[in-house]
Tab-separated table of C-alpha atoms and ligand atoms in Angstrom:
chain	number	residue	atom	x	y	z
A	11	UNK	CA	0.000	0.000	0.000
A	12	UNK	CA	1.345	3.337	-0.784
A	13	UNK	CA	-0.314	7.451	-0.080
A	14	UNK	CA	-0.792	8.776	-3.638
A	15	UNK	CA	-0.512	12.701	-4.151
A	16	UNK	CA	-3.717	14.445	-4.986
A	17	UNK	CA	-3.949	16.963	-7.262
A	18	UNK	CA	-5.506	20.242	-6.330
A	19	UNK	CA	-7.279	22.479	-8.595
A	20	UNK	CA	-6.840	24.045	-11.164
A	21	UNK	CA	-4.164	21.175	-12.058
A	22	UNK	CA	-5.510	20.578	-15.568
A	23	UNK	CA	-4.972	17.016	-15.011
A	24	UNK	CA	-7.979	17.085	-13.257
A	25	UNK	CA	-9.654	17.678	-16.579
A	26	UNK	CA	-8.880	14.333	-17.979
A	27	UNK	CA	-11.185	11.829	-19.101
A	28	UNK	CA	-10.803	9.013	-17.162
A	29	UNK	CA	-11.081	5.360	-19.138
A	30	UNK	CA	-13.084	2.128	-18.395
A	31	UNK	CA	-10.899	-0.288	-16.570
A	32	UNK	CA	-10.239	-3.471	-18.806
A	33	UNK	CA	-10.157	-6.285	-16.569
A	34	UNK	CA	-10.024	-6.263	-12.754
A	35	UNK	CA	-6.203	-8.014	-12.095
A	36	UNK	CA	-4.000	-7.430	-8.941
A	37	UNK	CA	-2.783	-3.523	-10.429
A	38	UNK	CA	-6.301	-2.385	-10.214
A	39	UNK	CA	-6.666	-4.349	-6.802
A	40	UNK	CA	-3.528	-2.621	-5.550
A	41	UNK	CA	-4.434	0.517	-7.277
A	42	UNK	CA	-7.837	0.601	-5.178
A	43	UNK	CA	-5.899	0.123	-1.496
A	44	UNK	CA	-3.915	2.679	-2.610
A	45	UNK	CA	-6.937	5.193	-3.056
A	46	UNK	CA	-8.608	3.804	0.062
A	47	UNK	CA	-5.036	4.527	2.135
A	48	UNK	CA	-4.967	7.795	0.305
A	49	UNK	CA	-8.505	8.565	1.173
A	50	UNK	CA	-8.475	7.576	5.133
A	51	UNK	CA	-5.531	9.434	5.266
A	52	UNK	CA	-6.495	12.688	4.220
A	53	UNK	CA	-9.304	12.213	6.052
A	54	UNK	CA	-12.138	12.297	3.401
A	55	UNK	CA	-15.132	10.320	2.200
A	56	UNK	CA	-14.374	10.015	-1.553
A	57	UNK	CA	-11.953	9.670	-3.718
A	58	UNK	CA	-11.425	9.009	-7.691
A	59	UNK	CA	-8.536	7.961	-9.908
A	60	UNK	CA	-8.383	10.828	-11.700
A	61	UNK	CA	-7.897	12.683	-8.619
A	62	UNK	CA	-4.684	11.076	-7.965
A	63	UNK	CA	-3.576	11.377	-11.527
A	64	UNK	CA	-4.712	8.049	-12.887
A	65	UNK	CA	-6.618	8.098	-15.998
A	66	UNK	CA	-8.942	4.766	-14.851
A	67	UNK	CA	-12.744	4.394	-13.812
A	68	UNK	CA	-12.435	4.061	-9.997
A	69	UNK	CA	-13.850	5.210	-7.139
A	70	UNK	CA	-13.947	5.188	-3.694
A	71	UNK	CA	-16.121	5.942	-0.854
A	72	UNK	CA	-16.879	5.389	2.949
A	73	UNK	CA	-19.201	8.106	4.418
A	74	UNK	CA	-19.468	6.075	7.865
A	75	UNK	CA	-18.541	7.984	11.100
A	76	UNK	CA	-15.481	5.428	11.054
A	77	UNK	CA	-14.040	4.169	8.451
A	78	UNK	CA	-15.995	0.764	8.569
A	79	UNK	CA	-18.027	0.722	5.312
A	80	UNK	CA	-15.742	1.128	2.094
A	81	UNK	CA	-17.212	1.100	-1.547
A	82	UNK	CA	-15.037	0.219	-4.515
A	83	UNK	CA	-16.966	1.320	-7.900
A	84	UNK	CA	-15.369	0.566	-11.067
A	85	UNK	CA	-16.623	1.516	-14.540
A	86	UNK	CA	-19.319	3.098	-12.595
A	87	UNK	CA	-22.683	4.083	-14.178
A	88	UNK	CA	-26.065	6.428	-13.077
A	89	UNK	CA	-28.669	4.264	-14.481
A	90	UNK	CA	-30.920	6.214	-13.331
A	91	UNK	CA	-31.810	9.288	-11.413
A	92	UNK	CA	-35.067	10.427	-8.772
A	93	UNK	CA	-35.394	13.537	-6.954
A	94	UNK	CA	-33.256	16.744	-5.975
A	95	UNK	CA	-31.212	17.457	-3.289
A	96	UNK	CA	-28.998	20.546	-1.743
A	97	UNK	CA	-25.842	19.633	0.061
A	98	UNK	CA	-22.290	21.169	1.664
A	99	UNK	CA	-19.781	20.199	-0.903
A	100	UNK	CA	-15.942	20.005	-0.099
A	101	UNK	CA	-13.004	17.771	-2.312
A	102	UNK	CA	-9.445	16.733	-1.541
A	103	UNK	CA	-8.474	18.326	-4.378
A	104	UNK	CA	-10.304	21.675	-3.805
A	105	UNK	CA	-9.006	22.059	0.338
A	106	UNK	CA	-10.545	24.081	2.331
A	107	UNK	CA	-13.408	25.237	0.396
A	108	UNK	CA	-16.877	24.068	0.639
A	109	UNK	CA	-20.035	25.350	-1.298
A	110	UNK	CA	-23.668	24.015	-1.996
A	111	UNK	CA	-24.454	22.216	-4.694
A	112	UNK	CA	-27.913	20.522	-6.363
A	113	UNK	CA	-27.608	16.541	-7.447
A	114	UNK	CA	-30.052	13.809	-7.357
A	115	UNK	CA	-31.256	12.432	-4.534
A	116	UNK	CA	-30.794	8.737	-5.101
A	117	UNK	CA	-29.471	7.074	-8.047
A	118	UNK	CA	-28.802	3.888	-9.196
A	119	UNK	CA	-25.341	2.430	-10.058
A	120	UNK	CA	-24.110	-0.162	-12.228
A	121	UNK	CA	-20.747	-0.526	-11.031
A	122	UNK	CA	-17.494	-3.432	-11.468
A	123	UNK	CA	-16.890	-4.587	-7.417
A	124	UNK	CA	-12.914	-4.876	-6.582
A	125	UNK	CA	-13.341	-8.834	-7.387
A	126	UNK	CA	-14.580	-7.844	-11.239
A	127	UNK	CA	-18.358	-8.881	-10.939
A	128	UNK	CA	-21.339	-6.673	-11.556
A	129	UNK	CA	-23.488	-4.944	-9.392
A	130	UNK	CA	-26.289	-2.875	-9.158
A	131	UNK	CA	-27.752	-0.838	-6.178
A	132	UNK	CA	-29.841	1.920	-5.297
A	133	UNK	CA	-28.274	4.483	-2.906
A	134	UNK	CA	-29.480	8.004	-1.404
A	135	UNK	CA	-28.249	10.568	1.114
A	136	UNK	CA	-24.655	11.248	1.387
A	137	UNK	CA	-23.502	8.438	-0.371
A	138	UNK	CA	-25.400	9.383	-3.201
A	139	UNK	CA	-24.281	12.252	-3.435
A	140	UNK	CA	-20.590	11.623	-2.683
A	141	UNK	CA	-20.762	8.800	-5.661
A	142	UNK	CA	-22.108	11.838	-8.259
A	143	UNK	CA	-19.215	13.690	-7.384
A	144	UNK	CA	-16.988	11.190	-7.865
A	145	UNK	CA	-18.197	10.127	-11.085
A	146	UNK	CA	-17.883	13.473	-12.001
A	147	UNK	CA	-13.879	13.694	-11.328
A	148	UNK	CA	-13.931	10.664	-13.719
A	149	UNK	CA	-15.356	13.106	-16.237
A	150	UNK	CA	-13.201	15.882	-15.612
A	151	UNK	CA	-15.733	17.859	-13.834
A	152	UNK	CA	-15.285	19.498	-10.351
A	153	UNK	CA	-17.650	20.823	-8.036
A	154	UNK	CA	-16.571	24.165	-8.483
A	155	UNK	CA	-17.975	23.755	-11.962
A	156	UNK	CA	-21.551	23.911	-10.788
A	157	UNK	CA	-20.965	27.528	-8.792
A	158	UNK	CA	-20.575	31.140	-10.267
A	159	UNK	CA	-17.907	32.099	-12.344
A	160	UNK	CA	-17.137	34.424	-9.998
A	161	UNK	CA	-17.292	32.097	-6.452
A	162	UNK	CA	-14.635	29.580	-9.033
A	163	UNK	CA	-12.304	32.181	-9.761
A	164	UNK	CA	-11.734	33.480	-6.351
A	165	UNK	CA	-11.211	30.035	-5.510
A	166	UNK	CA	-8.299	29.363	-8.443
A	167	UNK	CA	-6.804	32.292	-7.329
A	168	UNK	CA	-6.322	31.371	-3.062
A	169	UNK	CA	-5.440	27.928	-4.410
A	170	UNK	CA	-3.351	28.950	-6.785
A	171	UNK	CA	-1.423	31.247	-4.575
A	172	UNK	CA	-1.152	28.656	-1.742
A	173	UNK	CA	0.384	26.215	-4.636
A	174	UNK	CA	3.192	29.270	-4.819
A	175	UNK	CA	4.132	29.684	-1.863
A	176	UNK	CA	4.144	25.822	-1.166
A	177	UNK	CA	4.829	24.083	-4.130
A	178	UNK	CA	3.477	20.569	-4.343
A	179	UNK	CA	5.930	17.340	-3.285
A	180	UNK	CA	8.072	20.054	-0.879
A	181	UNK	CA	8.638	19.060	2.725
A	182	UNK	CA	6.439	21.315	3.937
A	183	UNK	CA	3.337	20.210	2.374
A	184	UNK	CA	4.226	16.658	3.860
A	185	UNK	CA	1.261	14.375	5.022
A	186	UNK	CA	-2.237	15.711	5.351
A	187	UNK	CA	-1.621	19.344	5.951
A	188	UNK	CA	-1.075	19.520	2.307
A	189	UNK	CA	-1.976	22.991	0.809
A	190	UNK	CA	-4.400	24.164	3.782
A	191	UNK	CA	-1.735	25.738	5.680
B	220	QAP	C1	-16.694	14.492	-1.866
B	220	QAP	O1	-14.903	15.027	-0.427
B	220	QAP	C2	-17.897	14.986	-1.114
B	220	QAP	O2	-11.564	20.834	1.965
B	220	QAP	C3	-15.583	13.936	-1.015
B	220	QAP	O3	-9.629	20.614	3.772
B	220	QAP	C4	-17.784	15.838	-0.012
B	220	QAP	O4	-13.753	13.747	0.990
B	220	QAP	C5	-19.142	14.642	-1.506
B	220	QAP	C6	-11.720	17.263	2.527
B	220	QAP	C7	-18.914	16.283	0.661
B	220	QAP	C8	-20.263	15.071	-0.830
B	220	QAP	C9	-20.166	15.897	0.258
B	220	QAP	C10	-11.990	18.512	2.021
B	220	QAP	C11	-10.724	17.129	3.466
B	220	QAP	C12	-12.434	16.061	2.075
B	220	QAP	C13	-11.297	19.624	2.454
B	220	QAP	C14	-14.009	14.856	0.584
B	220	QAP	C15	-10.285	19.478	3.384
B	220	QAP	C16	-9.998	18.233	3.899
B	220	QAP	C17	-13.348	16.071	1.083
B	221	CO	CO1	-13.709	15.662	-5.193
């Protein structure tokens, strides 16, 4: 198991498209406890691929108080969609900012499990939402995305200032302090 770095916008890497995962072998498998290590670490509740610079359809999630229920979505699909809801939206790669934003309220996902085998399920309430946004990062889309121009920009600009002064990968930024200092 190894900590991945995680990008922090507006890295354009976070713009790539991620792509469907091939076949579920021990790299994936190893590439998935490294994004739940990565994740726990931090701490947050989701984390994708692309967020750690990996151009592959993965995801992770555990919105439990503890750290005791993790999800492992590969090639993950909305199947479909009910209802609206607002929530308080932060990412690991957008620290220390956290803004409203509308998604669905539950969804269903069609999703490859860490062993290779389909599965479909209905979720709602945080984990629904955390799996949008997720699926989203796969895309290349941020939360940010979904707020003013104006609410984004002043973001890029704080982040982009505290990537300055604290590059990325230097000492200082060591361990889960990164960039929030
Ligand atoms: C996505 O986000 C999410 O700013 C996962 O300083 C979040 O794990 C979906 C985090 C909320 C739905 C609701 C953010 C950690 C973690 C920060 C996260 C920070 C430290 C965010
Ligand atoms: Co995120």
């Amino acid at each position: 198991m190894a900590l991945r770095e995680i990008l922090h916008f507006p890295d354009t890497r976070l713009r790539l498209r991620a792509h469907p995962v091939e076949q579920v072998d021990d790299s994936v498998r190893q590439l998935v406890d490294d994004m739940f290590e990565t994740m726990y670490a931090a701490p947050g509740i989701g984390l994708a691929a692309t967020q750690i610079n990996v151009q592959k359809r993965i995801l992770v999630a555990d919105v439990s108080e503890d750290q005791t229920e993790p999800h492992c979505l590969i090639n993950p699909e909305i199947v479909s969609r009910e209802g609206e809801e607002e929530m308080d939206e932060g990412c690991l790669s957008v620290p220390g900012f956290y803004e409203t934003v509308r998604r669905a309220e539950r969804i269903r996902v069609r999703a490859l499990n860490r062993d290779g085998e389909v599965f479909e399920t209905e979720i709602d309430g945080l984990l629904a939402v955390c799996i949008q946004h997720e699926i989203d990062h796969l895309d290349g889309k941020l939360f940010v995305d979904y707020l003013s121009t104006l609410k984004r920009n002043r973001i890029r600009k704080k982040l982009e200032k505290q990537a300055a002064r604290a590059p990325s990968g230097s000492p200082a930024l060591a361990g889960s302090a990164a960039g929030r200092l």
